Short mmCIF file of C-alpha atoms and ligand atoms in Angstrom, two decimals:
data_model
loop_
_atom_site.label_atom_id
_atom_site.label_comp_id
_atom_site.label_asym_id
_atom_site.label_seq_id
_atom_site.Cartn_x
_atom_site.Cartn_y
_atom_site.Cartn_z
CA MET A 667 76.93 68.98 -28.86
CA VAL A 668 74.95 65.73 -29.12
CA ALA A 669 75.39 64.03 -32.51
CA ALA A 670 72.23 63.90 -34.65
CA PRO A 671 70.66 60.43 -34.58
CA ARG A 672 71.16 58.14 -37.57
CA VAL A 673 67.80 57.85 -39.25
CA LEU A 674 66.53 55.20 -41.66
CA ALA A 675 63.17 55.79 -43.33
CA ILE A 676 60.79 52.99 -44.29
CA VAL A 677 57.93 53.79 -46.65
CA LEU A 678 55.04 51.33 -46.48
CA ALA A 679 53.92 51.09 -50.09
CA GLY A 680 52.30 47.68 -50.28
CA GLY A 681 48.67 48.72 -49.91
CA GLU A 682 46.11 47.44 -52.38
CA GLY A 683 43.81 50.45 -52.32
CA LYS A 684 40.64 48.40 -52.93
CA ARG A 685 38.41 51.43 -52.42
CA LEU A 686 40.20 53.24 -55.25
CA MET A 687 39.21 50.66 -57.85
CA PRO A 688 39.37 50.80 -60.85
CA LEU A 689 42.37 53.18 -60.48
CA THR A 690 44.20 50.41 -58.59
CA ALA A 691 43.24 47.59 -60.97
CA SER A 692 46.72 47.46 -62.46
CA ARG A 693 48.86 49.50 -60.06
CA ALA A 694 49.55 49.78 -56.35
CA LYS A 695 47.81 52.65 -54.59
CA PRO A 696 51.06 54.61 -54.03
CA ALA A 697 51.62 54.55 -57.81
CA VAL A 698 48.25 56.15 -58.63
CA PRO A 699 48.87 59.34 -60.65
CA PHE A 700 47.84 62.54 -58.86
CA GLY A 701 47.81 66.26 -59.61
CA GLY A 702 49.01 65.94 -63.20
CA ASN A 703 52.70 65.19 -62.76
CA TYR A 704 52.82 63.21 -59.54
CA ARG A 705 52.28 59.72 -58.15
CA LEU A 706 50.90 59.46 -54.61
CA VAL A 707 54.21 58.09 -53.26
CA ASP A 708 55.98 61.31 -54.35
CA PHE A 709 54.49 63.19 -51.37
CA ALA A 710 55.94 60.85 -48.72
CA LEU A 711 59.28 60.68 -50.54
CA SER A 712 59.50 64.46 -51.05
CA ASN A 713 58.74 65.02 -47.37
CA LEU A 714 61.50 62.61 -46.34
CA VAL A 715 64.08 64.03 -48.74
CA ASN A 716 63.23 67.62 -47.80
CA SER A 717 63.59 66.59 -44.14
CA ARG A 718 67.13 65.50 -45.14
CA TYR A 719 66.48 61.82 -44.55
CA LEU A 720 68.27 60.29 -47.50
CA GLN A 721 68.33 56.60 -46.68
CA ILE A 722 64.95 55.32 -47.64
CA VAL A 723 63.57 51.87 -48.35
CA VAL A 724 60.18 51.54 -50.00
CA LEU A 725 58.42 48.27 -49.18
CA THR A 726 56.32 47.23 -52.15
CA GLN A 727 54.24 44.18 -52.86
CA TYR A 728 50.89 44.48 -54.63
CA LYS A 729 51.03 45.06 -58.40
CA SER A 730 54.27 46.88 -57.87
CA HIS A 731 55.63 47.04 -61.42
CA SER A 732 54.74 50.66 -62.20
CA LEU A 733 55.66 51.71 -58.64
CA ASP A 734 59.09 50.08 -58.87
CA ARG A 735 59.67 51.65 -62.27
CA HIS A 736 58.67 55.10 -61.03
CA ILE A 737 60.92 54.84 -57.96
CA THR A 738 63.96 53.58 -59.82
CA LYS A 739 63.56 56.08 -62.64
CA THR A 740 62.70 59.12 -60.54
CA TRP A 741 64.17 58.69 -57.12
CA ARG A 742 67.69 57.41 -57.71
CA MET A 743 70.04 59.34 -55.44
CA SER A 744 73.79 59.47 -55.12
CA PRO A 745 75.18 56.13 -53.89
CA LEU A 746 78.54 57.90 -53.61
CA LEU A 747 77.14 59.96 -50.76
CA GLY A 748 75.50 56.91 -49.19
CA ASN A 749 72.05 58.14 -50.19
CA TYR A 750 69.39 55.95 -51.70
CA VAL A 751 65.71 55.34 -52.26
CA ALA A 752 65.48 51.60 -52.76
CA PRO A 753 62.33 49.68 -53.58
CA VAL A 754 62.26 46.41 -51.64
CA PRO A 755 59.72 43.97 -53.06
CA ALA A 756 58.13 41.25 -50.91
CA GLN A 757 60.87 38.62 -50.84
CA GLN A 758 59.49 35.72 -48.83
CA ARG A 759 62.67 36.00 -46.80
CA VAL A 760 60.95 34.42 -43.81
CA GLY A 761 58.26 31.87 -44.70
CA LYS A 762 56.60 31.24 -48.02
CA HIS A 763 54.08 34.02 -47.91
CA TRP A 764 53.73 37.60 -48.97
CA TYR A 765 53.66 40.34 -46.35
CA LEU A 766 50.78 39.59 -44.00
CA GLY A 767 50.49 43.19 -42.84
CA SER A 768 52.61 46.29 -42.47
CA ALA A 769 54.44 44.96 -39.35
CA ASP A 770 55.27 41.74 -41.18
CA ALA A 771 56.58 43.81 -44.10
CA ILE A 772 59.03 45.48 -41.71
CA TYR A 773 59.92 42.15 -40.08
CA GLN A 774 60.71 40.65 -43.49
CA CYS A 775 63.23 43.40 -44.22
CA LEU A 776 65.01 43.50 -40.86
CA ASN A 777 68.23 42.77 -42.75
CA VAL A 778 68.12 46.37 -44.02
CA ILE A 779 67.94 47.68 -40.44
CA ASP A 780 70.80 45.34 -39.47
CA ASP A 781 72.90 46.69 -42.33
CA GLU A 782 72.25 50.36 -41.65
CA ARG A 783 72.31 50.29 -37.83
CA PRO A 784 70.12 53.40 -37.45
CA ASP A 785 69.25 54.91 -34.06
CA ILE A 786 65.81 55.92 -35.23
CA VAL A 787 63.45 54.51 -37.84
CA VAL A 788 60.83 56.75 -39.41
CA VAL A 789 57.98 54.63 -40.81
CA VAL A 790 55.54 56.41 -43.12
CA GLY A 791 52.58 55.48 -45.32
CA ALA A 792 52.70 56.13 -49.03
CA ASP A 793 49.24 57.26 -49.89
CA HIS A 794 48.59 60.66 -48.41
CA VAL A 795 48.80 64.17 -49.82
CA TYR A 796 50.50 66.62 -47.44
CA ARG A 797 53.70 68.39 -46.50
CA MET A 798 55.49 67.43 -43.30
CA ASP A 799 58.95 68.03 -41.89
CA PHE A 800 59.76 64.70 -40.26
CA SER A 801 62.88 66.10 -38.59
CA GLN A 802 60.63 68.16 -36.30
CA MET A 803 58.77 64.99 -35.31
CA VAL A 804 62.06 63.14 -34.71
CA ASP A 805 63.28 65.99 -32.46
CA ALA A 806 60.04 65.84 -30.45
CA HIS A 807 60.34 62.05 -30.22
CA VAL A 808 63.91 62.18 -28.89
CA GLU A 809 63.00 64.88 -26.38
CA SER A 810 59.96 62.96 -25.10
CA GLY A 811 61.81 59.75 -24.27
CA ALA A 812 59.07 57.63 -25.88
CA GLU A 813 60.00 54.44 -27.74
CA LEU A 814 57.32 55.01 -30.38
CA THR A 815 55.75 58.30 -31.45
CA VAL A 816 52.63 58.41 -33.61
CA ALA A 817 51.74 61.48 -35.69
CA GLY A 818 48.17 62.58 -34.99
CA ILE A 819 45.72 64.94 -36.65
CA ARG A 820 42.15 65.91 -35.79
CA GLN A 821 39.54 64.40 -38.11
CA PRO A 822 35.73 64.34 -38.11
CA ILE A 823 34.35 61.62 -35.83
CA SER A 824 32.35 60.24 -38.78
CA LEU A 825 35.67 59.01 -40.28
CA ALA A 826 36.85 57.23 -37.11
CA ASP A 827 36.31 53.78 -38.63
CA GLN A 828 38.98 54.54 -41.26
CA PHE A 829 41.72 55.50 -38.81
CA GLY A 830 43.63 54.48 -35.75
CA VAL A 831 42.11 56.61 -32.99
CA ILE A 832 44.40 58.05 -30.31
CA GLU A 833 43.31 58.82 -26.77
CA THR A 834 45.85 60.93 -24.93
CA ASP A 835 46.74 60.75 -21.28
CA ALA A 836 44.69 63.18 -19.17
CA LYS A 837 47.75 64.34 -17.22
CA ASP A 838 50.31 64.31 -20.03
CA PRO A 839 48.75 64.93 -23.47
CA THR A 840 51.98 63.92 -25.24
CA LYS A 841 51.45 60.32 -24.05
CA ILE A 842 49.02 57.84 -25.60
CA ALA A 843 46.68 56.27 -23.05
CA ALA A 844 44.69 54.19 -25.54
CA PHE A 845 44.84 53.43 -29.26
CA ARG A 846 42.08 51.68 -31.15
CA GLU A 847 42.40 50.75 -34.82
CA LYS A 848 39.30 51.75 -36.80
CA PRO A 849 36.80 51.68 -33.91
CA ALA A 850 33.08 51.42 -34.62
CA ASP A 851 32.18 53.23 -31.37
CA PRO A 852 34.54 56.23 -31.21
CA VAL A 853 34.49 58.78 -28.41
CA GLY A 854 34.92 62.42 -29.45
CA LEU A 855 37.56 64.73 -28.00
CA ALA A 856 36.72 66.44 -24.70
CA ASP A 857 37.17 69.91 -26.21
CA SER A 858 35.54 68.98 -29.53
CA PRO A 859 33.09 66.04 -29.38
CA GLN A 860 32.66 65.93 -33.16
CA GLU A 861 36.34 65.22 -33.71
CA ILE A 862 38.81 62.46 -32.92
CA LEU A 863 42.63 62.47 -32.92
CA ALA A 864 43.51 60.18 -35.84
CA SER A 865 46.80 58.44 -36.47
CA MET A 866 48.33 59.64 -39.73
CA GLY A 867 50.02 56.25 -40.14
CA ASN A 868 53.44 57.88 -39.61
CA TYR A 869 55.64 56.59 -36.78
CA VAL A 870 59.02 57.51 -35.32
CA MET A 871 60.60 54.66 -33.37
CA ASN A 872 63.78 53.80 -31.58
CA ALA A 873 65.35 51.22 -33.89
CA ASP A 874 66.00 48.61 -31.19
CA ALA A 875 62.42 48.90 -29.89
CA LEU A 876 61.04 48.49 -33.41
CA VAL A 877 63.18 45.41 -34.09
CA ALA A 878 62.15 43.82 -30.78
CA ALA A 879 58.46 44.60 -31.35
CA VAL A 880 58.15 43.22 -34.89
CA THR A 881 60.24 40.17 -33.96
CA ALA A 882 57.96 39.36 -31.01
CA ASP A 883 54.90 40.04 -33.15
CA ALA A 884 56.06 37.61 -35.84
CA THR A 885 55.46 34.60 -33.59
CA ASN A 886 52.20 35.88 -32.10
CA ALA A 887 49.48 33.71 -33.62
CA ASP A 888 46.75 36.17 -32.56
CA SER A 889 48.31 39.12 -34.36
CA ARG A 890 47.31 40.48 -37.77
CA HIS A 891 50.89 41.77 -38.00
CA ASP A 892 49.72 45.30 -38.58
CA MET A 893 51.45 48.49 -37.38
CA GLY A 894 48.21 50.24 -36.40
CA GLY A 895 46.33 47.15 -35.21
CA ASP A 896 49.08 45.39 -33.27
CA ILE A 897 52.42 47.19 -32.85
CA VAL A 898 51.15 50.59 -31.68
CA PRO A 899 48.77 49.05 -29.09
CA ALA A 900 51.68 46.94 -27.75
CA PHE A 901 53.71 50.10 -27.04
CA VAL A 902 50.66 51.80 -25.54
CA GLU A 903 50.30 48.87 -23.17
CA LYS A 904 53.95 49.23 -22.15
CA GLY A 905 53.38 52.95 -21.52
CA THR A 906 56.08 54.03 -24.00
CA ALA A 907 53.96 55.45 -26.83
CA GLY A 908 53.76 59.18 -27.47
CA VAL A 909 51.84 61.37 -29.87
CA TYR A 910 53.13 64.17 -32.08
CA ASP A 911 50.40 66.64 -32.95
CA PHE A 912 50.70 67.49 -36.66
CA ILE A 913 49.49 71.01 -35.89
CA ARG A 914 52.95 71.68 -34.37
CA ASN A 915 54.65 70.89 -37.67
CA ASP A 916 55.79 74.01 -39.43
CA VAL A 917 56.92 73.47 -43.01
CA PRO A 918 58.80 76.39 -44.60
CA GLY A 919 56.79 78.33 -47.17
CA SER A 920 53.40 76.96 -46.09
CA THR A 921 50.42 79.25 -46.46
CA ASP A 922 47.84 79.86 -43.75
CA ARG A 923 45.49 77.88 -45.93
CA ASP A 924 47.57 74.75 -46.48
CA ARG A 925 49.66 74.55 -43.28
CA ASP A 926 47.57 71.74 -41.79
CA TYR A 927 46.61 70.05 -45.06
CA TRP A 928 46.60 66.25 -44.94
CA ARG A 929 44.37 64.04 -47.03
CA ASP A 930 43.96 60.31 -46.99
CA VAL A 931 42.93 59.79 -50.61
CA GLY A 932 41.49 56.36 -49.94
CA THR A 933 38.29 56.63 -51.95
CA ILE A 934 37.43 57.88 -55.43
CA ASP A 935 35.58 60.86 -53.98
CA SER A 936 38.43 61.89 -51.66
CA TYR A 937 40.92 61.39 -54.51
CA TYR A 938 38.80 63.62 -56.76
CA ASP A 939 38.37 66.29 -54.06
CA ALA A 940 42.11 66.37 -53.32
CA ASN A 941 42.85 66.92 -57.03
CA LYS A 942 40.35 69.80 -57.03
CA ASP A 943 42.08 71.27 -53.96
CA LEU A 944 45.14 71.92 -56.13
CA ILE A 945 43.40 74.15 -58.62
CA ALA A 946 41.39 76.50 -56.45
CA VAL A 947 42.34 80.16 -57.04
CA THR A 948 43.84 80.26 -53.55
CA PRO A 949 44.79 76.61 -53.48
CA VAL A 950 43.71 74.55 -50.52
CA PHE A 951 46.99 72.70 -51.11
CA ASN A 952 49.67 74.82 -52.76
CA LEU A 953 51.92 72.98 -55.22
CA TYR A 954 53.94 76.15 -55.78
CA ASN A 955 55.86 76.21 -52.50
CA GLY A 956 59.48 76.39 -53.66
CA GLU A 957 60.79 76.11 -50.11
CA TRP A 958 59.45 72.56 -49.77
CA PRO A 959 59.45 71.25 -53.34
CA LEU A 960 57.43 68.24 -54.35
CA HIS A 961 59.67 66.13 -56.54
CA THR A 962 58.56 63.84 -59.30
CA GLY A 963 59.72 62.26 -62.54
CA TYR A 964 61.00 64.25 -65.49
CA THR A 965 58.61 63.67 -68.35
CA GLY A 966 60.92 64.88 -71.11
CA LEU A 967 57.82 66.20 -72.81
CA PRO A 968 57.64 69.56 -74.60
CA PRO A 969 55.73 72.50 -73.07
CA ALA A 970 51.95 72.56 -73.12
CA LYS A 971 50.43 74.39 -76.07
CA PHE A 972 47.12 76.04 -76.76
CA VAL A 973 46.05 76.60 -80.36
CA HIS A 974 42.86 77.64 -82.05
CA ALA A 975 41.06 75.63 -84.65
CA GLY A 976 39.88 78.37 -86.96
CA ARG A 977 36.48 80.05 -87.01
CA GLY A 978 37.37 81.82 -83.74
CA ARG A 979 37.56 78.57 -81.79
CA LEU A 980 40.27 79.39 -79.23
CA GLY A 981 41.87 76.54 -77.36
CA HIS A 982 41.86 77.53 -73.71
CA ALA A 983 41.98 76.35 -70.13
CA ALA A 984 40.84 78.13 -66.96
CA ASP A 985 41.05 77.18 -63.28
CA SER A 986 43.02 74.15 -64.37
CA ILE A 987 46.41 72.51 -64.03
CA VAL A 988 48.02 71.85 -67.40
CA SER A 989 51.05 69.54 -67.52
CA PRO A 990 53.88 69.29 -70.06
CA GLY A 991 53.03 67.73 -73.38
CA VAL A 992 49.38 68.79 -73.27
CA ILE A 993 47.82 70.12 -76.49
CA ILE A 994 44.55 72.00 -76.33
CA SER A 995 43.51 72.62 -79.90
CA GLY A 996 40.32 74.61 -80.24
CA ALA A 997 38.96 72.90 -77.13
CA THR A 998 38.03 74.08 -73.64
CA ALA A 999 39.17 72.84 -70.24
CA VAL A 1000 37.70 74.28 -67.05
CA GLY A 1001 38.27 73.26 -63.41
CA SER A 1002 40.35 70.28 -64.49
CA VAL A 1003 43.68 68.53 -64.02
CA LEU A 1004 45.33 67.65 -67.34
CA SER A 1005 48.22 65.19 -66.99
CA PRO A 1006 51.22 64.98 -69.32
CA GLY A 1007 50.50 64.26 -72.95
CA THR A 1008 46.73 64.71 -72.93
CA TYR A 1009 45.29 66.03 -76.17
CA LEU A 1010 41.98 67.87 -76.49
CA HIS A 1011 40.75 68.24 -80.06
CA SER A 1012 38.51 70.91 -81.58
CA TRP A 1013 35.16 71.61 -79.97
CA ALA A 1014 35.85 69.18 -77.18
CA SER A 1015 34.95 70.33 -73.70
CA VAL A 1016 36.39 69.05 -70.42
CA SER A 1017 35.06 70.37 -67.14
CA ASP A 1018 35.66 69.52 -63.45
CA SER A 1019 37.61 66.42 -64.43
CA VAL A 1020 40.93 64.69 -63.88
CA LEU A 1021 42.59 63.39 -67.05
CA MET A 1022 45.60 61.12 -66.62
CA ASP A 1023 48.57 60.76 -68.93
CA GLY A 1024 48.01 60.41 -72.64
CA VAL A 1025 44.22 60.78 -72.67
CA GLN A 1026 42.80 61.82 -76.04
CA VAL A 1027 39.51 63.68 -76.23
CA HIS A 1028 38.32 63.87 -79.81
CA ARG A 1029 36.17 66.46 -81.58
CA HIS A 1030 32.90 67.56 -80.01
CA ALA A 1031 33.31 65.14 -77.10
CA GLN A 1032 32.21 66.26 -73.63
CA VAL A 1033 33.72 65.15 -70.33
CA HIS A 1034 32.26 66.39 -67.04
CA ARG A 1035 33.01 65.41 -63.40
CA ALA A 1036 35.01 62.40 -64.46
CA ILE A 1037 38.33 60.73 -63.73
CA ILE A 1038 39.78 59.41 -66.98
CA ASP A 1039 42.61 56.93 -66.47
CA LYS A 1040 45.74 56.71 -68.63
CA ASN A 1041 45.59 56.42 -72.41
CA VAL A 1042 41.80 56.45 -72.65
CA VAL A 1043 40.50 57.55 -76.05
CA VAL A 1044 37.28 59.54 -75.87
CA GLY A 1045 35.84 59.29 -79.37
CA GLU A 1046 34.19 62.01 -81.45
CA GLN A 1047 30.92 63.28 -79.94
CA ALA A 1048 31.23 60.91 -76.95
CA ARG A 1049 29.77 62.12 -73.66
CA ILE A 1050 31.11 61.11 -70.26
CA GLY A 1051 29.81 62.18 -66.87
CA LEU A 1052 26.59 63.70 -68.15
CA ASP A 1053 24.32 60.67 -67.77
CA PRO A 1054 25.17 58.34 -64.85
CA GLU A 1055 22.91 55.56 -66.13
CA GLN A 1056 24.61 55.55 -69.51
CA ASP A 1057 28.01 55.57 -67.81
CA ARG A 1058 27.13 52.61 -65.60
CA ALA A 1059 25.68 50.74 -68.59
CA ARG A 1060 29.07 51.12 -70.30
CA GLY A 1061 30.74 49.49 -67.30
CA PHE A 1062 32.20 52.67 -65.78
CA THR A 1063 32.24 53.23 -62.04
CA VAL A 1064 30.00 56.10 -60.92
CA THR A 1065 30.29 57.15 -57.27
CA GLU A 1066 27.33 58.18 -55.13
CA SER A 1067 28.35 61.80 -55.52
CA GLY A 1068 28.30 61.34 -59.31
CA ILE A 1069 31.97 61.05 -60.29
CA THR A 1070 32.46 58.77 -63.30
CA VAL A 1071 35.69 56.77 -63.58
CA VAL A 1072 36.82 55.43 -66.96
CA PRO A 1073 39.43 52.64 -66.64
CA LYS A 1074 42.87 52.74 -68.20
CA GLY A 1075 43.09 52.27 -71.94
CA THR A 1076 39.33 52.26 -72.63
CA VAL A 1077 38.16 53.42 -76.07
CA VAL A 1078 34.88 55.29 -75.57
CA GLU A 1079 32.89 55.41 -78.78
P1 ADQ B 2148 45.38 51.84 -43.30
O1 ADQ B 2148 45.86 52.76 -44.35
O2 ADQ B 2148 44.01 51.28 -43.43
O3 ADQ B 2148 45.50 52.55 -41.86
P2 ADQ B 2148 47.18 49.78 -44.08
O4 ADQ B 2148 46.26 49.21 -45.08
O5 ADQ B 2148 48.01 48.87 -43.25
O6 ADQ B 2148 46.41 50.66 -43.05
O7 ADQ B 2148 48.13 50.79 -44.85
C1 ADQ B 2148 49.13 51.58 -44.20
C2 ADQ B 2148 50.27 51.83 -45.16
O8 ADQ B 2148 50.97 50.61 -45.30
C3 ADQ B 2148 49.85 52.24 -46.57
O9 ADQ B 2148 50.79 53.17 -47.05
C4 ADQ B 2148 49.90 50.95 -47.37
O10 ADQ B 2148 50.25 51.23 -48.73
C5 ADQ B 2148 50.99 50.18 -46.65
N1 ADQ B 2148 50.82 48.73 -46.54
C6 ADQ B 2148 49.71 48.02 -46.23
N2 ADQ B 2148 49.96 46.71 -46.21
C7 ADQ B 2148 51.27 46.58 -46.53
C8 ADQ B 2148 52.13 45.49 -46.70
N3 ADQ B 2148 51.69 44.26 -46.51
N4 ADQ B 2148 53.40 45.73 -47.06
C9 ADQ B 2148 53.86 46.97 -47.24
N5 ADQ B 2148 53.10 48.05 -47.10
C10 ADQ B 2148 51.82 47.87 -46.74
C11 ADQ B 2148 46.78 53.08 -41.43
C12 ADQ B 2148 46.93 52.91 -39.93
C13 ADQ B 2148 45.87 53.73 -39.21
C14 ADQ B 2148 46.00 55.19 -39.66
C15 ADQ B 2148 45.85 55.27 -41.19
C16 ADQ B 2148 46.06 56.68 -41.70
O11 ADQ B 2148 46.83 51.53 -39.58
O12 ADQ B 2148 46.04 53.63 -37.81
O13 ADQ B 2148 45.00 55.98 -39.04
O14 ADQ B 2148 46.84 54.44 -41.81
O15 ADQ B 2148 45.68 56.75 -43.04
#
């Protein structure tokens, strides 16, 4: 029997997430709270741990305080068994600059690869919502003989300028013939012209090939030192890049509905939509798959409670996710995500909204189609998400589709 390869996982968690402002004003994108209990990075880390890859470094950089705290508090594993999830902040190990791009981030932490001596390195992004068994991708990579394998998924051609676009070899569709990072003039797939094959930003690489590639890239003055923009195209040029079609990935316990679910929650609208996907009656993405659990921090909070406020005013929630520590007292929540410790007071109404940790909604207040960041206080009678002009005048972000975002800690009178 051939021994299983030694695998080290690297999670790229240094992204700024500019298009998610103001949610990323004080935290890195992978630390953005999602789905009540989670942070975005929990999906990548859960997928790795469930794939039994237990040596994981998380490369952080931008506003990484809350991300580091979350990782060290939540994701400590047993050092006795040689398992770890270690945050590695930008260290200026080589040169006096922060990471220039994702390839430079890997170059700057080559000492970790030296220490671990893995055969294979799995490199994954930290800001997507999905389930994936990386061991199936690693098996396909080893079998194919490629030096680098990129995970691909079909996406609408209108989104091509947000992704690396993969063109497969006409004779061998497991090989990449061309790879263009965020092209403005994409060509649709032969069998589906309105779609492209997008890179998911997840790579499986032979460790020695990765080390050689990022080392050579470091001295290339023309490079942006980016995995998608520079490293993948270099392997494509050499003819050693393969593609792993995500549709082949079969995660235990997946439903027909959520088997191929993958969302890049890069914008406020896509972030909002992905939260809503969790609460559909037949969820588009099912959090309740016990065979592939999504791990996150223990809040230590008491159970949620629903109480009425007299005069027949029942506190209730419907079509919603309600986290620990929530109190709904004579208030109504519909179609919403309520994160730990939110408190809805009498006669308040929250609909089609995402409330992050510790939000208070006082009496008679109304919140509709809004994302309310941590510890916001919505004062008595206040209205959010009902009048876009008023919301903008108060300095809140309102997206084109009409989602209002209230920044962390705001007191809304
Ligand atoms: P983007 O997400 O636009 O496209 P990038 O901004 O490099 O590329 O982010 C990729 C991952 O690396 C994210 O998880 C981010 O947090 C992290 N990251 C970015 N800069 C970093 C740095 N300096 N240090 C550490 N981590 C960093 C990428 C690919 C595309 C692919 C999409 C899929 O380049 O080809 O289609 O992901 O969403």
